[in-house]
């Protein structure tokens, strides 16, 4: 009897699927100008992008002062980050607050609302976490001198300004009324100048006939700076023109004056007290605390000192951009402005895309300035671009067009344009709401 042996051949079993090749992971911290530019530059790259931000929206920061002075509503200069996912398939957005970075094992730890602490792994890390107000070692000033860096700050300042007039209207104490109607801005850079000019227009035009017991036009607006002149990043000729313009608007400009104390009663500057219930901090900025988590070298403002490719020496696949980065070009620091942040973010995105494709890095980053602008109230702005230096109404029109076109969404552009047109004709501002504190 013959025994036939049967053999099980491999084809009798289902073939195992080949292991999927994992895409390289790009983690971006911060949904500001630099972070969004980096993500957009990676739109066609074969990578997985995760963008983490503690807020669910992107802010067009150049117009924050207009929210603070009731010209625009917060929603008119902001756009939801979540909407980026609908436009970019390789991107996901996570609402979280970063609490730790380990560049050794390439992980980022963050607290997600409702989900607790999570760890995110990465192959490339982009830190574009932005900045916060700097009080130059005097953090005790902060409770009485809010800065202007996000929408919460803008709404707080708007409430502070509008509430001051309501309180002044209801008091019979002349000294208290004068204190309530005195506005002190510390720092005469572009933000301080634009905010001071906007407050001047608010008190002299918008609120002119709104009260019975007070005249808002009699408000005192003081702009302080420790430097020799206002707008130190602009040419001296333009600085002088702006100072003259501010004087015509009723703003008192004091330079070479250092603030020694800020409390609930006002400020002490150069040994003299200025009674005020409205001290606003527009002086300096410091990098986000996230930068310190990298363990790299930083400058006095807490910004990471980056190399020619915007990376840090400890890890060539970790990049820092925007206000979180400190870089020198031709002996001068790259300015912390929106156009620089966008260029840096775009550069990093293209660099990562090239590395993912196995290409060489190419040329180092080089900032190309398209000019600096500042608006000083209605019908007046300044522009400096190379040797070109202009000021006046025509420059103001250019400023308005450029800022409308730079807004994040079409609906933002339409709404801001319509609001500006109405405010220009009527002098009124539509966002004069005093936020109520939540009741317990």
mmCIF file of N, CA, C and O in Angstrom, residues 10-57:
data_model
loop_
_atom_site.group_PDB
_atom_site.id
_atom_site.type_symbol
_atom_site.label_atom_id
_atom_site.label_comp_id
_atom_site.label_asym_id
_atom_site.label_seq_id
_atom_site.Cartn_x
_atom_site.Cartn_y
_atom_site.Cartn_z
ATOM 1 N N UNK A 10 2.935 27.361 0.122
ATOM 2 C CA UNK A 10 2.721 28.747 0.613
ATOM 3 C C UNK A 10 1.540 29.429 -0.042
ATOM 4 O O UNK A 10 0.861 30.223 0.565
ATOM 5 N N UNK A 11 1.266 29.030 -1.341
ATOM 6 C CA UNK A 11 0.160 29.733 -2.001
ATOM 7 C C UNK A 11 -1.194 29.366 -1.421
ATOM 8 O O UNK A 11 -2.199 29.990 -1.716
ATOM 9 N N UNK A 12 -1.241 28.328 -0.578
ATOM 10 C CA UNK A 12 -2.500 27.981 0.070
ATOM 11 C C UNK A 12 -2.868 29.002 1.128
ATOM 12 O O UNK A 12 -4.006 29.041 1.579
ATOM 13 N N UNK A 13 -1.891 29.830 1.598
ATOM 14 C CA UNK A 13 -2.141 30.834 2.638
ATOM 15 C C UNK A 13 -2.247 32.218 2.013
ATOM 16 O O UNK A 13 -1.616 32.488 0.990
ATOM 17 N N UNK A 14 -3.010 33.092 2.580
ATOM 18 C CA UNK A 14 -3.093 34.452 2.032
ATOM 19 C C UNK A 14 -1.751 35.162 2.162
ATOM 20 O O UNK A 14 -1.048 35.025 3.157
ATOM 21 N N UNK A 15 -1.372 35.881 1.146
ATOM 22 C CA UNK A 15 -0.113 36.600 1.166
ATOM 23 C C UNK A 15 -0.183 37.766 2.130
ATOM 24 O O UNK A 15 -1.170 38.510 2.154
ATOM 25 N N UNK A 16 0.853 37.948 2.948
ATOM 26 C CA UNK A 16 0.879 39.050 3.904
ATOM 27 C C UNK A 16 1.118 40.366 3.157
ATOM 28 O O UNK A 16 1.956 40.433 2.256
ATOM 29 N N UNK A 17 0.350 41.381 3.545
ATOM 30 C CA UNK A 17 0.489 42.697 2.907
ATOM 31 C C UNK A 17 1.825 43.307 3.315
ATOM 32 O O UNK A 17 2.249 43.189 4.464
ATOM 33 N N UNK A 18 2.502 43.949 2.384
ATOM 34 C CA UNK A 18 3.773 44.582 2.742
ATOM 35 C C UNK A 18 3.558 45.684 3.752
ATOM 36 O O UNK A 18 2.541 46.372 3.728
ATOM 37 N N UNK A 19 4.499 45.820 4.657
ATOM 38 C CA UNK A 19 4.357 46.853 5.692
ATOM 39 C C UNK A 19 4.329 48.227 5.047
ATOM 40 O O UNK A 19 5.126 48.528 4.151
ATOM 41 N N UNK A 20 3.394 49.037 5.504
ATOM 42 C CA UNK A 20 3.254 50.382 4.959
ATOM 43 C C UNK A 20 4.461 51.222 5.363
ATOM 44 O O UNK A 20 4.951 51.123 6.486
ATOM 45 N N UNK A 21 4.925 51.999 4.416
ATOM 46 C CA UNK A 21 6.053 52.882 4.690
ATOM 47 C C UNK A 21 5.541 54.115 5.407
ATOM 48 O O UNK A 21 4.662 54.820 4.904
ATOM 49 N N UNK A 22 6.072 54.347 6.584
ATOM 50 C CA UNK A 22 5.600 55.487 7.370
ATOM 51 C C UNK A 22 6.095 56.797 6.771
ATOM 52 O O UNK A 22 7.254 56.940 6.423
ATOM 53 N N UNK A 23 5.165 57.726 6.651
ATOM 54 C CA UNK A 23 5.543 59.046 6.170
ATOM 55 C C UNK A 23 6.273 59.796 7.274
ATOM 56 O O UNK A 23 6.026 59.588 8.457
ATOM 57 N N UNK A 24 7.147 60.663 6.895
ATOM 58 C CA UNK A 24 7.892 61.451 7.870
ATOM 59 C C UNK A 24 6.950 62.484 8.485
ATOM 60 O O UNK A 24 6.097 63.075 7.807
ATOM 61 N N UNK A 25 7.130 62.697 9.774
ATOM 62 C CA UNK A 25 6.205 63.543 10.538
ATOM 63 C C UNK A 25 6.819 64.916 10.805
ATOM 64 O O UNK A 25 7.931 65.029 11.323
ATOM 65 N N UNK A 26 6.061 65.935 10.453
ATOM 66 C CA UNK A 26 6.466 67.323 10.701
ATOM 67 C C UNK A 26 5.543 67.890 11.769
ATOM 68 O O UNK A 26 4.318 67.898 11.600
ATOM 69 N N UNK A 27 6.127 68.356 12.845
ATOM 70 C CA UNK A 27 5.347 68.933 13.944
ATOM 71 C C UNK A 27 5.623 70.431 13.997
ATOM 72 O O UNK A 27 6.770 70.864 14.088
ATOM 73 N N UNK A 28 4.564 71.218 13.920
ATOM 74 C CA UNK A 28 4.685 72.677 13.947
ATOM 75 C C UNK A 28 4.014 73.198 15.209
ATOM 76 O O UNK A 28 2.836 72.902 15.456
ATOM 77 N N UNK A 29 4.747 73.949 16.000
ATOM 78 C CA UNK A 29 4.196 74.551 17.218
ATOM 79 C C UNK A 29 3.943 76.023 16.945
ATOM 80 O O UNK A 29 4.874 76.810 16.781
ATOM 81 N N UNK A 30 2.675 76.398 16.875
ATOM 82 C CA UNK A 30 2.310 77.785 16.653
ATOM 83 C C UNK A 30 1.582 78.003 15.335
ATOM 84 O O UNK A 30 2.091 77.632 14.278
ATOM 85 N N UNK A 31 0.404 78.610 15.419
ATOM 86 C CA UNK A 31 -0.403 78.868 14.229
ATOM 87 C C UNK A 31 -0.394 80.326 13.827
ATOM 88 O O UNK A 31 -1.411 80.852 13.365
ATOM 89 N N UNK A 32 0.758 80.980 13.990
ATOM 90 C CA UNK A 32 0.898 82.366 13.558
ATOM 91 C C UNK A 32 1.371 82.432 12.116
ATOM 92 O O UNK A 32 1.252 81.474 11.348
ATOM 93 N N UNK A 33 1.938 83.574 11.735
ATOM 94 C CA UNK A 33 2.382 83.763 10.362
ATOM 95 C C UNK A 33 3.412 82.717 9.942
ATOM 96 O O UNK A 33 3.313 82.124 8.868
ATOM 97 N N UNK A 34 4.420 82.481 10.789
ATOM 98 C CA UNK A 34 5.488 81.549 10.435
ATOM 99 C C UNK A 34 4.992 80.114 10.371
ATOM 100 O O UNK A 34 5.316 79.372 9.436
ATOM 101 N N UNK A 35 4.209 79.695 11.362
ATOM 102 C CA UNK A 35 3.716 78.326 11.390
ATOM 103 C C UNK A 35 2.831 77.995 10.211
ATOM 104 O O UNK A 35 2.968 76.928 9.587
ATOM 105 N N UNK A 36 1.922 78.901 9.868
ATOM 106 C CA UNK A 36 1.021 78.660 8.740
ATOM 107 C C UNK A 36 1.791 78.662 7.426
ATOM 108 O O UNK A 36 1.530 77.862 6.530
ATOM 109 N N UNK A 37 2.765 79.560 7.301
ATOM 110 C CA UNK A 37 3.569 79.604 6.075
ATOM 111 C C UNK A 37 4.347 78.314 5.887
ATOM 112 O O UNK A 37 4.470 77.799 4.770
ATOM 113 N N UNK A 38 4.892 77.764 6.983
ATOM 114 C CA UNK A 38 5.629 76.501 6.898
ATOM 115 C C UNK A 38 4.711 75.361 6.474
ATOM 116 O O UNK A 38 5.066 74.539 5.622
ATOM 117 N N UNK A 39 3.523 75.311 7.069
ATOM 118 C CA UNK A 39 2.562 74.258 6.727
ATOM 119 C C UNK A 39 2.141 74.353 5.266
ATOM 120 O O UNK A 39 2.068 73.344 4.552
ATOM 121 N N UNK A 40 1.878 75.563 4.809
ATOM 122 C CA UNK A 40 1.438 75.750 3.424
ATOM 123 C C UNK A 40 2.539 75.368 2.436
ATOM 124 O O UNK A 40 2.261 74.803 1.369
ATOM 125 N N UNK A 41 3.797 75.649 2.777
ATOM 126 C CA UNK A 41 4.908 75.299 1.897
ATOM 127 C C UNK A 41 5.089 73.790 1.773
ATOM 128 O O UNK A 41 5.719 73.309 0.834
ATOM 129 N N UNK A 42 4.522 73.024 2.710
ATOM 130 C CA UNK A 42 4.612 71.561 2.697
ATOM 131 C C UNK A 42 3.362 70.903 2.127
ATOM 132 O O UNK A 42 3.180 69.690 2.252
ATOM 133 N N UNK A 43 2.527 71.692 1.498
ATOM 134 C CA UNK A 43 1.229 71.202 1.025
ATOM 135 C C UNK A 43 1.364 70.015 0.073
ATOM 136 O O UNK A 43 0.583 69.066 0.126
ATOM 137 N N UNK A 44 2.353 70.036 -0.780
ATOM 138 C CA UNK A 44 2.524 68.968 -1.774
ATOM 139 C C UNK A 44 3.599 67.959 -1.381
ATOM 140 O O UNK A 44 3.930 67.065 -2.164
ATOM 141 N N UNK A 45 4.150 68.108 -0.199
ATOM 142 C CA UNK A 45 5.175 67.164 0.261
ATOM 143 C C UNK A 45 4.524 65.895 0.796
ATOM 144 O O UNK A 45 3.421 65.923 1.347
ATOM 145 N N UNK A 46 5.232 64.772 0.656
ATOM 146 C CA UNK A 46 4.710 63.486 1.127
ATOM 147 C C UNK A 46 5.060 63.296 2.601
ATOM 148 O O UNK A 46 5.836 62.424 2.985
ATOM 149 N N UNK A 47 4.463 64.150 3.441
ATOM 150 C CA UNK A 47 4.719 64.125 4.882
ATOM 151 C C UNK A 47 3.385 64.256 5.626
ATOM 152 O O UNK A 47 2.372 64.647 5.053
ATOM 153 N N UNK A 48 3.441 63.911 6.906
ATOM 154 C CA UNK A 48 2.293 64.120 7.793
ATOM 155 C C UNK A 48 2.585 65.338 8.675
ATOM 156 O O UNK A 48 3.577 65.355 9.396
ATOM 157 N N UNK A 49 1.725 66.337 8.603
ATOM 158 C CA UNK A 49 1.943 67.589 9.334
ATOM 159 C C UNK A 49 0.944 67.688 10.479
ATOM 160 O O UNK A 49 -0.259 67.504 10.288
ATOM 161 N N UNK A 50 1.458 67.994 11.663
ATOM 162 C CA UNK A 50 0.600 68.274 12.815
ATOM 163 C C UNK A 50 0.930 69.675 13.305
ATOM 164 O O UNK A 50 2.078 69.985 13.604
ATOM 165 N N UNK A 51 -0.090 70.525 13.352
ATOM 166 C CA UNK A 51 0.076 71.896 13.831
ATOM 167 C C UNK A 51 -0.591 72.012 15.191
ATOM 168 O O UNK A 51 -1.788 71.756 15.332
ATOM 169 N N UNK A 52 0.192 72.385 16.198
ATOM 170 C CA UNK A 52 -0.313 72.512 17.570
ATOM 171 C C UNK A 52 -0.361 73.987 17.957
ATOM 172 O O UNK A 52 0.604 74.725 17.748
ATOM 173 N N UNK A 53 -1.475 74.405 18.520
ATOM 174 C CA UNK A 53 -1.587 75.770 19.037
ATOM 175 C C UNK A 53 -2.514 75.753 20.236
ATOM 176 O O UNK A 53 -3.461 74.970 20.291
ATOM 177 N N UNK A 54 -2.242 76.651 21.180
ATOM 178 C CA UNK A 54 -3.068 76.733 22.384
ATOM 179 C C UNK A 54 -4.376 77.460 22.105
ATOM 180 O O UNK A 54 -5.291 77.437 22.927
ATOM 181 N N UNK A 55 -4.453 78.138 20.944
ATOM 182 C CA UNK A 55 -5.687 78.820 20.541
ATOM 183 C C UNK A 55 -6.200 78.183 19.259
ATOM 184 O O UNK A 55 -5.432 77.594 18.506
ATOM 185 N N UNK A 56 -7.494 78.338 19.000
ATOM 186 C CA UNK A 56 -8.058 77.711 17.812
ATOM 187 C C UNK A 56 -8.110 78.659 16.624
ATOM 188 O O UNK A 56 -8.768 78.395 15.625
ATOM 189 N N UNK A 57 -7.388 79.795 16.707
ATOM 190 C CA UNK A 57 -7.477 80.782 15.638
ATOM 191 C C UNK A 57 -6.129 81.429 15.345
ATOM 192 O O UNK A 57 -5.243 81.467 16.192
#
